[in-house]
Coordinates of C-alpha atoms and ligand atoms in Angstrom, one line a residue:
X1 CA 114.1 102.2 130.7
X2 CA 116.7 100.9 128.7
X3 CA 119.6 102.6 127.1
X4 CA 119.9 100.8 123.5
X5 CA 122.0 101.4 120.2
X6 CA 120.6 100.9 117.1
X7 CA 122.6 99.8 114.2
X8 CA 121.8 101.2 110.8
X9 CA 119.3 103.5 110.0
X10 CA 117.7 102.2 107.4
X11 CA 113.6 101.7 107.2
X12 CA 114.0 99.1 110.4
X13 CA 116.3 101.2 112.0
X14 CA 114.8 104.0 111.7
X15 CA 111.4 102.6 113.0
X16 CA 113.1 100.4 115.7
X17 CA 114.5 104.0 117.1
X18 CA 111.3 105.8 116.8
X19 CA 109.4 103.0 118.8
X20 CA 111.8 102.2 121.5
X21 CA 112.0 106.6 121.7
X22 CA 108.3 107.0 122.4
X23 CA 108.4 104.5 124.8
X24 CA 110.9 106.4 126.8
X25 CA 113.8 104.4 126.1
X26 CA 117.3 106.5 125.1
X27 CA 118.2 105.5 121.8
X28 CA 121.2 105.9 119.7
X29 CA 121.4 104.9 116.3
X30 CA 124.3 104.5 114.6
X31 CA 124.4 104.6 110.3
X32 CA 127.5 104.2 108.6
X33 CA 126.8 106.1 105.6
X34 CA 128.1 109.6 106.5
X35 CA 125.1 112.0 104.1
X36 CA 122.1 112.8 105.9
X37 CA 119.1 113.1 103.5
X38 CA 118.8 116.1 101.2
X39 CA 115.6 118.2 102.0
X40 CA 113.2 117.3 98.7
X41 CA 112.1 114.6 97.0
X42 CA 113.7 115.2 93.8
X43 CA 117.1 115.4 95.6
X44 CA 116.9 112.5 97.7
X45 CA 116.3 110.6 94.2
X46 CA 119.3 112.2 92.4
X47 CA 122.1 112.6 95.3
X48 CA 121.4 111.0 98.2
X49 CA 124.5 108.3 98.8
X50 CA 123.3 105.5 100.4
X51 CA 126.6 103.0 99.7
X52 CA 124.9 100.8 102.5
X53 CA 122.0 100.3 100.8
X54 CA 122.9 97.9 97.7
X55 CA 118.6 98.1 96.6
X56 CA 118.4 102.1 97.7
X57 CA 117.0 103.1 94.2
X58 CA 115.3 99.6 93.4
X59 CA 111.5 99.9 92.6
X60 CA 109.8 99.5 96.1
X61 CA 106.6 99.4 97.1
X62 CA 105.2 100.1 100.4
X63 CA 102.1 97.2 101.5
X64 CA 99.1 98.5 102.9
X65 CA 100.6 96.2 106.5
X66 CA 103.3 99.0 106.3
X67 CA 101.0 102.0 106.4
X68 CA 98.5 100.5 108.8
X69 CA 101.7 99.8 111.3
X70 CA 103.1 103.2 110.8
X71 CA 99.4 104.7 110.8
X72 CA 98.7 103.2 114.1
X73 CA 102.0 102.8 115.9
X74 CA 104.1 105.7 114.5
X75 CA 101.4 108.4 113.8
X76 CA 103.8 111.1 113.1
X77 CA 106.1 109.4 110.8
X78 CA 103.1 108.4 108.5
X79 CA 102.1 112.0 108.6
X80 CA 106.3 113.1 107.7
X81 CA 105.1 110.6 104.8
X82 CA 102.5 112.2 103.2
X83 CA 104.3 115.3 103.7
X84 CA 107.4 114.2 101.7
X85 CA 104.2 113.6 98.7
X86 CA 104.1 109.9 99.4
X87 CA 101.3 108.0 97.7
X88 CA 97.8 106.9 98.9
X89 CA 96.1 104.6 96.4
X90 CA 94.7 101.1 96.8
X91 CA 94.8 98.4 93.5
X92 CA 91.3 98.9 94.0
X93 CA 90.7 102.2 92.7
X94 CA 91.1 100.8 89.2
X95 CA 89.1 97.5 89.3
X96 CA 85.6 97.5 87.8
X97 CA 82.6 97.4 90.0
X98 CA 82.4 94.0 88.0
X99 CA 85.6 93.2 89.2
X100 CA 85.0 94.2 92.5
X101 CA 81.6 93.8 93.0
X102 CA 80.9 97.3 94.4
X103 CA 82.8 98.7 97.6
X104 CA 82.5 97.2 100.8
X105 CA 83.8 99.2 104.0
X106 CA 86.9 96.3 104.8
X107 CA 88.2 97.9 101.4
X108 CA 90.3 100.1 103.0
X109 CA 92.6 97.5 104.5
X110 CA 94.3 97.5 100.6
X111 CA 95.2 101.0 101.2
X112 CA 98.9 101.7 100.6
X113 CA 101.1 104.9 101.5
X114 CA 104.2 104.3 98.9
X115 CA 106.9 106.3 97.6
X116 CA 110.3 105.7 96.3
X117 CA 112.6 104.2 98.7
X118 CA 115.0 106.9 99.3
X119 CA 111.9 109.1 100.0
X120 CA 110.4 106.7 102.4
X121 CA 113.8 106.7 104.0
X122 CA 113.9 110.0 104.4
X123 CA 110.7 110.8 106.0
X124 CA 111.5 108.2 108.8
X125 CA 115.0 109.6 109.3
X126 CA 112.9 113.0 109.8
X127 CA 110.6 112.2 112.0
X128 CA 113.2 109.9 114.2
X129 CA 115.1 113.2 114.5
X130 CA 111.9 114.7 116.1
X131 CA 111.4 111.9 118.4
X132 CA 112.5 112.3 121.6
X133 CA 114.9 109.9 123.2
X134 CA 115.9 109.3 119.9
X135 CA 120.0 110.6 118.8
X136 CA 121.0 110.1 115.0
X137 CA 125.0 109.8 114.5
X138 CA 125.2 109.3 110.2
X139 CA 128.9 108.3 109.3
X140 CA 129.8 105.7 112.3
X141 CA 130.3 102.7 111.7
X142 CA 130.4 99.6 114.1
X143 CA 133.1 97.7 114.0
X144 CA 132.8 95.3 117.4
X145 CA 130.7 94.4 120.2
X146 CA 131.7 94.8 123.7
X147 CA 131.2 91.9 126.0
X148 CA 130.7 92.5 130.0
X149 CA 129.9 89.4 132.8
X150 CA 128.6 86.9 131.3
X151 CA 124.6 86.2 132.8
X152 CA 125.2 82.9 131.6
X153 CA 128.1 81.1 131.9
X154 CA 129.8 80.7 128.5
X155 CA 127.2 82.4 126.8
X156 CA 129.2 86.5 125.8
X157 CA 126.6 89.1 127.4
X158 CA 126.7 91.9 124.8
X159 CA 127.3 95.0 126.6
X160 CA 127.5 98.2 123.5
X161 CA 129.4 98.4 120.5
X162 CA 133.3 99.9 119.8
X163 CA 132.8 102.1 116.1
X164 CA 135.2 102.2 113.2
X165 CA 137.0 105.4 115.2
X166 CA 137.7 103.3 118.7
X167 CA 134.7 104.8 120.5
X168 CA 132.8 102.7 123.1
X169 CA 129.6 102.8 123.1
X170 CA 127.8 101.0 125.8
X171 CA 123.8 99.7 126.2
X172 CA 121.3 97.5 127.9
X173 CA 120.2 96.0 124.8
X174 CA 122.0 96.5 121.0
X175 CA 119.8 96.4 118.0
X176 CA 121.2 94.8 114.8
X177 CA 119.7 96.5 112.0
X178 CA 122.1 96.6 109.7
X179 CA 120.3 94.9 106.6
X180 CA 121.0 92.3 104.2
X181 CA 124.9 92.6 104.3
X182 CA 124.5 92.7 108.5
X183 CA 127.9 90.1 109.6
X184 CA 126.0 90.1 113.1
X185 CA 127.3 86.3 113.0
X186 CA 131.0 86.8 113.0
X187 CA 130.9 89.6 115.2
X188 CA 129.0 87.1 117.8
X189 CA 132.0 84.7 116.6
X190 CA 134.6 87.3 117.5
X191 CA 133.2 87.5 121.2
X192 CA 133.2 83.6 121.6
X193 CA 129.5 83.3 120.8
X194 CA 128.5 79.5 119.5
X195 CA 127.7 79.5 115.5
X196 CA 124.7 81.6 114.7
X197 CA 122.4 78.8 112.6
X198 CA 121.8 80.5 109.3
X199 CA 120.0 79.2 106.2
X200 CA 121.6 81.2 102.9
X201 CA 120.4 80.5 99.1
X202 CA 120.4 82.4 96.7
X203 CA 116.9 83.4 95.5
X204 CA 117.7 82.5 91.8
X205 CA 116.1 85.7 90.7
X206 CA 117.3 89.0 88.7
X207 CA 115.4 92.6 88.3
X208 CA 115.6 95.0 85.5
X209 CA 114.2 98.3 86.6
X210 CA 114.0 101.7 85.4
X211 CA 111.8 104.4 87.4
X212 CA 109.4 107.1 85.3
X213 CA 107.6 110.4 86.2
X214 CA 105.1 112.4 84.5
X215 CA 105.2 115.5 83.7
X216 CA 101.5 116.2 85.4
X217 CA 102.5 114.5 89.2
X218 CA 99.9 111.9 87.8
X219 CA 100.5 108.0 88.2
X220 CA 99.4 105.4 85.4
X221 CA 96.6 102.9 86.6
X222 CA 97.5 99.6 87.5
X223 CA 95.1 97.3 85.3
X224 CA 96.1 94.0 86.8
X225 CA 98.1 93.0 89.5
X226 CA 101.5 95.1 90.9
X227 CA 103.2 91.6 90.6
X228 CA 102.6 89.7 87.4
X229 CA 103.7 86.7 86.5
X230 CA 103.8 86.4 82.3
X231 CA 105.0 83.1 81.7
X232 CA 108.6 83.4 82.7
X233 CA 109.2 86.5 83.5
X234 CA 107.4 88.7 86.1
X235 CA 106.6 92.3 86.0
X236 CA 106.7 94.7 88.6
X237 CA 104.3 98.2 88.3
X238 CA 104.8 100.0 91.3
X239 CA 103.3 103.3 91.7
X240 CA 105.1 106.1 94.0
X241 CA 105.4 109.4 95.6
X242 CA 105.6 113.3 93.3
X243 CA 104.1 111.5 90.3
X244 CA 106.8 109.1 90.1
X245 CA 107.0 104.9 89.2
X246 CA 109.0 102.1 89.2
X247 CA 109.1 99.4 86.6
X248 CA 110.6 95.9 87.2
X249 CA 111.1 93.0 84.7
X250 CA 112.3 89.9 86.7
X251 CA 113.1 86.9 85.5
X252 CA 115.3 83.6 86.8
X253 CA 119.4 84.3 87.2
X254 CA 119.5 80.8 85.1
X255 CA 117.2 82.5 81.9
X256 CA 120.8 83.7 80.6
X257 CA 119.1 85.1 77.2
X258 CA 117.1 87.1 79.6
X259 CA 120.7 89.3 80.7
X260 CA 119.5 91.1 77.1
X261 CA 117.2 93.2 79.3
X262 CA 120.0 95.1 80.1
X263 CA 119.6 97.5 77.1
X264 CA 116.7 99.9 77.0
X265 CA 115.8 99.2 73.9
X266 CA 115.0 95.2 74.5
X267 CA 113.8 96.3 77.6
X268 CA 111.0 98.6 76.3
X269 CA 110.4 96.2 73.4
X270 CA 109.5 93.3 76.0
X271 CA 107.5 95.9 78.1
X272 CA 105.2 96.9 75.6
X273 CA 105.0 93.5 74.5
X274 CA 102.9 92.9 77.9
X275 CA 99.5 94.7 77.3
X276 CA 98.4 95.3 80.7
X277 CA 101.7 97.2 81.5
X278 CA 102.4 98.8 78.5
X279 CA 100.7 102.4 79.1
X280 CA 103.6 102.6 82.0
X281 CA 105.8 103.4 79.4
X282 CA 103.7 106.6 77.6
X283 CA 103.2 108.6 80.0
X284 CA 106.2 109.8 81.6
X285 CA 110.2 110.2 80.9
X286 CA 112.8 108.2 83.0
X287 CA 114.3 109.5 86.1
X288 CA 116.9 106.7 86.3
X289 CA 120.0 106.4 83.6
X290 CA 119.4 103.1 81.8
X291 CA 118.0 100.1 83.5
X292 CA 119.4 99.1 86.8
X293 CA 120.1 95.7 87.4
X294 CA 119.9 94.0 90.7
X295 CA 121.3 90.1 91.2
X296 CA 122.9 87.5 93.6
X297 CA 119.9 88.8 96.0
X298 CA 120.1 85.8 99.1
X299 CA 117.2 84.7 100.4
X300 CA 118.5 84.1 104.7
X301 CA 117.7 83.2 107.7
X302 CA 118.9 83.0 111.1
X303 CA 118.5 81.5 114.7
X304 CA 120.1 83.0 117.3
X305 CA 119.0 80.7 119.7
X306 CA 119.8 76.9 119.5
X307 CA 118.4 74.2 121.2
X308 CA 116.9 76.6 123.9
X309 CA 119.8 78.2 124.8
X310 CA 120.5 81.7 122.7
X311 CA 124.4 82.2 121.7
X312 CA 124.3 85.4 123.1
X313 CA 122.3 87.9 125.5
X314 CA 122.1 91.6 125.3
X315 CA 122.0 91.8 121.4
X316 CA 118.9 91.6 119.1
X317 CA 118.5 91.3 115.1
X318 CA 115.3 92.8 113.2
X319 CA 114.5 93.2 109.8
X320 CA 116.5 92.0 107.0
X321 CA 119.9 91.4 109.8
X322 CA 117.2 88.6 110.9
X323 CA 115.9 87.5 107.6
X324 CA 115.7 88.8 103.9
X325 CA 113.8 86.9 100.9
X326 CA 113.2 87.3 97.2
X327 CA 112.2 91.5 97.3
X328 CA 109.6 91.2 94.2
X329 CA 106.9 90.7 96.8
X330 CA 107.5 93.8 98.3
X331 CA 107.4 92.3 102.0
X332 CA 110.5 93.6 103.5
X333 CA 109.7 96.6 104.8
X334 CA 106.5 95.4 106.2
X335 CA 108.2 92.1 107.7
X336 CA 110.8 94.9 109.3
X337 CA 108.4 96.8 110.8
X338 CA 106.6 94.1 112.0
X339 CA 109.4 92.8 114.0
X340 CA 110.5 96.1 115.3
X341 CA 106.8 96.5 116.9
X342 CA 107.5 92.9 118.5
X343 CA 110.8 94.0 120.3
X344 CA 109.4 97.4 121.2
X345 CA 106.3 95.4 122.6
X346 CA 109.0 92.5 124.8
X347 CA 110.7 95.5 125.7
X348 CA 107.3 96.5 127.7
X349 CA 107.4 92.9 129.4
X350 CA 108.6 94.1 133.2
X351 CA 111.6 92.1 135.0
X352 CA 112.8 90.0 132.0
X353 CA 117.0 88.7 132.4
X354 CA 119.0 88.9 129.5
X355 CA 118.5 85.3 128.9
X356 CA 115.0 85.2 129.2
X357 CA 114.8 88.4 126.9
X358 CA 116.2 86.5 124.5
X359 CA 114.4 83.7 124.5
X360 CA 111.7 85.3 124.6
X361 CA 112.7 87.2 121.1
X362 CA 113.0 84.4 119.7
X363 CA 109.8 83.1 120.2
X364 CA 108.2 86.2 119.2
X365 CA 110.0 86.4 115.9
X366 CA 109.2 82.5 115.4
X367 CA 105.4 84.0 116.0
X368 CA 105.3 87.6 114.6
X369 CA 107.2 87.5 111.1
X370 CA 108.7 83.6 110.7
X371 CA 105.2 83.1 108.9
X372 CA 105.4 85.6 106.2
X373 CA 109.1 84.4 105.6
X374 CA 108.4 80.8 105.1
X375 CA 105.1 82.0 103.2
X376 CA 107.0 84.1 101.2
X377 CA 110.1 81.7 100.4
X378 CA 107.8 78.9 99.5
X379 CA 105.9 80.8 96.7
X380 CA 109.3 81.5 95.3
X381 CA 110.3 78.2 95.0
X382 CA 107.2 77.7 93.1
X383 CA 107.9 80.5 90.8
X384 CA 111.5 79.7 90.0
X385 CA 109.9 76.2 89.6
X386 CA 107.3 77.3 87.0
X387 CA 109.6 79.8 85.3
X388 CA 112.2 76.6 85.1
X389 CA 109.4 74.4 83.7
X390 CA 108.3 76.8 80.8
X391 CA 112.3 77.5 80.2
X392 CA 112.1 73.5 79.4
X393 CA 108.8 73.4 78.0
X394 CA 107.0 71.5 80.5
X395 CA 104.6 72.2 83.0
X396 CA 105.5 72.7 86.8
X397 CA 104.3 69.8 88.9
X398 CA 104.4 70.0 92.6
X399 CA 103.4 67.6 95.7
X400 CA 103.0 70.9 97.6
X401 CA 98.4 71.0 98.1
X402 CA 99.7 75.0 98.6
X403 CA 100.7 75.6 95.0
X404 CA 97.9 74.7 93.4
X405 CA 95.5 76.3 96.0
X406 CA 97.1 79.6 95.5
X407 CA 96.8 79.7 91.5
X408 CA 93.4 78.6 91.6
X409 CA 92.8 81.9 93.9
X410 CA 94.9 84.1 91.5
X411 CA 92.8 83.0 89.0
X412 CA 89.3 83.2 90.4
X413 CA 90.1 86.7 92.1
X414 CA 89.4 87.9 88.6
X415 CA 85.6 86.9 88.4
X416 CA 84.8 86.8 91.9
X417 CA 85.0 89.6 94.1
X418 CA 85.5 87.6 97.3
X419 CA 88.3 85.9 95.6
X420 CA 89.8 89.1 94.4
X421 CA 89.7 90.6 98.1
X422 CA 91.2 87.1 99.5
X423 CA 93.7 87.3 96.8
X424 CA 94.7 90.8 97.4
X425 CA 94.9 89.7 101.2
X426 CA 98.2 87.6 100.5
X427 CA 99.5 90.0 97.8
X428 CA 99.1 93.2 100.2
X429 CA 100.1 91.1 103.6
X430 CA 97.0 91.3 105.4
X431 CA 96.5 88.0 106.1
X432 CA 98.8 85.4 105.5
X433 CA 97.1 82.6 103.2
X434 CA 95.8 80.4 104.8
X435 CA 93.7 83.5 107.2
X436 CA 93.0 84.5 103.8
X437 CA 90.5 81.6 102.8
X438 CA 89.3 81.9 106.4
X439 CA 85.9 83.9 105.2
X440 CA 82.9 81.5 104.9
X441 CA 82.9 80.0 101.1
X442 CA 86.3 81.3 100.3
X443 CA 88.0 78.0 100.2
X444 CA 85.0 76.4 98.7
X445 CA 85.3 78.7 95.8
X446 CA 88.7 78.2 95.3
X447 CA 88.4 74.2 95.1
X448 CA 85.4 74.3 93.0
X449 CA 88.1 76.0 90.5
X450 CA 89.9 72.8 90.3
X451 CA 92.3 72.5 87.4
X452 CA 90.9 75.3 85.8
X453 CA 93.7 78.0 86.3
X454 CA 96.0 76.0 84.0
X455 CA 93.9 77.1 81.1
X456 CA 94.3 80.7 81.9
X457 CA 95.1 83.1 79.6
X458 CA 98.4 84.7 80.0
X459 CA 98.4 88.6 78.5
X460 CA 101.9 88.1 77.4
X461 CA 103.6 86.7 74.5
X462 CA 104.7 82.9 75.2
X463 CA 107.9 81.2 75.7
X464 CA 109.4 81.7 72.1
X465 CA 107.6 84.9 71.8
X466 CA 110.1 86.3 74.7
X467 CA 112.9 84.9 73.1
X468 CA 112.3 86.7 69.6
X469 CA 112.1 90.4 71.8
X470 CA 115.3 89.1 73.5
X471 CA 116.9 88.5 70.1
X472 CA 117.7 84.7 71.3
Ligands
LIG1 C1 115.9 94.7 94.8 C2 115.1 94.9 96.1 C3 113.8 95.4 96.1 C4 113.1 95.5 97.2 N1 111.8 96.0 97.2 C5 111.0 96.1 98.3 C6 109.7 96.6 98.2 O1 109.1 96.8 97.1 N2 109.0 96.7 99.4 C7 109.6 96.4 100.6 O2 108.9 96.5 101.6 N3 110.8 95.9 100.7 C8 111.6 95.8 99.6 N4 112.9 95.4 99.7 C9 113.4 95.0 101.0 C10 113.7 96.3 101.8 O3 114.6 97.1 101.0 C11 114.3 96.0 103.1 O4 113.6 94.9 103.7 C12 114.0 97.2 104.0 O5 114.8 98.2 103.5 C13 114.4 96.9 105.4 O6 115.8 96.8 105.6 P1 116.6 97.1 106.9 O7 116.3 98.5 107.5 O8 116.4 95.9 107.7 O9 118.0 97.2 106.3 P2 118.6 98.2 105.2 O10 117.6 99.0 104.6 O11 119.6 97.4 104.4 O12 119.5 99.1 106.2 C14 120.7 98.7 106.8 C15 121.5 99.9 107.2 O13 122.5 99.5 108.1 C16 123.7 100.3 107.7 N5 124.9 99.5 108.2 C17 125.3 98.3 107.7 N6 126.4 97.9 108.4 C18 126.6 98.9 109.4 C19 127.6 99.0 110.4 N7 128.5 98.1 110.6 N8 127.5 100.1 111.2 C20 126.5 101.1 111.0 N9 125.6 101.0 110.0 C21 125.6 99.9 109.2 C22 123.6 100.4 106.2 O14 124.4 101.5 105.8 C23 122.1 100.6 106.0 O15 121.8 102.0 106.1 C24 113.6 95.2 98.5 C25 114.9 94.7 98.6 C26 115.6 94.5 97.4 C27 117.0 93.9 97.5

């Protein structure tokens, strides 16, 4: 069994440890935020410092792919969950049998367990401290890798990290789980390893958010979608844990009269302009000071082996340290997991060298979680296209069959229960979309729609309708 470190304990951290513990492997973890979470929910949201985590109090919500991974994989973190009050609820429990067309068994797929990040955080980080195998240090930081022989020649063998205080820490394998802001590539420069190949963009897309709770621990219905695009902006309605929400009002970095949704006031105007969304807003009190603003989120990538050769052995990236998107989806956390169930799983793979190991990673990232990260970036440059197009006053047009495919099932799902469930599919990650139009008729159905979705009705105020609540 292997003796690994883990950097960062956030959700892919956290999960990485508690898979490679219960398979008898001795993990450390290492988090460079120095707190360790407070013991209830209400404190976690109100104290917990989490400098490392830039989106720690964004609005998150937790796909039903999340809670079937945990459910089946990591039994008693899903249960340290529901014990922290997370929430169980399914966009279906509010559609109309006419919607819905009566339950069917395969429902239960659309099942989420959601709460607010910090308190998703801290039921992993609770039950990785029951885990066996498993050791938690909070406030070291790593500041280098340590190279040993090379198995390769010219290709750095990672052999443990050196932390912030000089301490060597060494390992068969270390984990790089260190997030969005993870500078895994320079540290791989720093030990002579050949360029990391990384794709960076910014993904051109900016979030307004405040977070609610009622006074009764009940959570408002969502009456349309948790994502909603209303011309060009998109709305976020996220339910969560203790009777708690989060609200989100995204729109495209360029829409600069937009940067108005920075006061309460013009935000609440513009959410109550949106009549699916606007009962969010009566029946609770904010929990969050003002609205929070998150920008300059990147969408990246990155390869860490080139040409069949990777630039270094004994080191591995998952979650967001391998690739982060546009967050409105809600996909990270899922994508995370995902990954960190792959390298558990190669990590069962007997007799593997460090070069093959990582080869083999690679491949099973390129099969496991690549998909839902192209997937997901190429409905965003759709979206930022669209919202561009209205900003102008024309009408997107793309070459891309995908595009028009997936509108045309976003707008059947409302009248056709198989469409709904296919569209729900994609939205709650399980099945990627084109496994989504896999059940007989599906893809019929949706091409029998044609051109119709352009005529849709959009429950929103248009273009110049916007501006007015913007004061533009
Ligand atoms: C605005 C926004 C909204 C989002 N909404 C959703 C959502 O609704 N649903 C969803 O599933 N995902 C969402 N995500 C994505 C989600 O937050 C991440 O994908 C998820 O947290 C997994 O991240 P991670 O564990 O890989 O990294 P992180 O959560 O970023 O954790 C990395 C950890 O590494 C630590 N660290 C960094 N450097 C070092 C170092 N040198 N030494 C030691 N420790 C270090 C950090 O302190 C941090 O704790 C959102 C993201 C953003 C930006």
């Amino acid at each position: 069994m292997a003796r690994t470190v883990v950097i960062g304990g956030g959700v892919v951290g956290l999960s990485t440890a508690m898979l490679l513990g219960c398979d008898g492997h001795e993990v450390t973890l290492l988090e460079r935020d120095p707190s360790s979470p407070p013991e209830t929910p209400d404190a976690l949201w109100e104290s917990w410092e989490r400098k490392g985590v830039n989106q720690f109090r964004a609005p998150h919500y937790f796909m039903p792919l999340f809670r079937a991974t945990l459910e089946s994989e990591l039994p008693a973190a899903a249960c340290s969950l529901e014990a922290f009050g997370a929430l169980r609820s399914s966009p279906m429990d509010a559609a109309p049998d006419s919607m819905t067309g009566g339950r069917r068994d395969s429902d239960d797929q659309f099942v989420a367990l959601t709460a607010r990040r910090p308190v998703v955080e801290a039921a992993l980080g609770r039950s990785a401290v029951e885990t066996d195998g498993v050791r938690i240090r909070r406030g070291v930081a790593i500041d280098a890798l340590l190279t040993g022989e090379s198995t390769v020649s010219g290709i750095p063998h990672i052999v443990g990290v050196r932390t912030d205080s000089g301490e060597e820490i060494t390992a068969d394998l270390v984990v790089d789980a260190s997030g969005r802001r993870s500078n895994l590539p320079d540290r791989l420069d720093a030990v002579g390893a050949r360029p990391v190949v990384e794709e960076i963009e910014d993904s051109g897309f900016v979030y307004y958010s405040r977070h609610f709770r009622s006074a009764d621990g009940s959570v408002p219905v969502n009456l349309g979608p948790l994502l909603a695009h209303y011309g060009s902006v998109s709305v976020l309605s996220l339910p969560a844990d203790n009777g708690t929400w989060g609200l989100g009002i995204i729109v495209s970095a360029q829409d600069t009269p937009m940067r108005a949704l920075r006061d309460v006031t013009t935000w609440e105007a513009m959410w109550r302009s949106f009549p699916l969304v606007a009962h969010w807003l009566d029946g609770g009190e904010p929990i969050s000071d003002g609205v929070a603003i998150m920008a300059k989120i990147e969408d990246r990538h990155r390869s860490f082996v080139i040409d069949g050769e990777p630039v270094a052995t004994g080191v591995a990236a998952v979650g967001d340290a391998w690739a982060c998107t546009n967050p409105s989806v809600g996909r990270g956390s899922a994508i995370g997991l995902l990954h960190a169930v792959a390298l558990r799983d190669l990590l069962r793979e007997p007799d593997q060298d460090p070069r093959a190991f990582s080869r083999a990673w690679h491949d099973a990232t390129l099969d496991v979680v690549e998909p839902w990260y192209r997937s997901t970036l190429r409905s965003d440059r759709h979206r930022l296209g669209e919202i561009e197009a209205l900003r102008s006053g024309g009408v997107y047009e793309t070459d891309d069959p995908a595009y028009a495919i997936s509108k045309a099932l976003e707008f059947g799902s409302v009248s056709d229960p198989d469409l709904l469930r296919a569209q729900l599919s994609v939205a709650m990650m399980t099945a990627l979309p084109d496994d989504a139009m896999a059940p007989l008729g599906v893809f019929e159905k949706v091409l029998a729609i044609g051109d119709a979705w352009r005529n849709a009705e959009v429950p929103a105020p248009d273009r110049a309708g916007l501006l007015e609540l913007v004061g533009a």
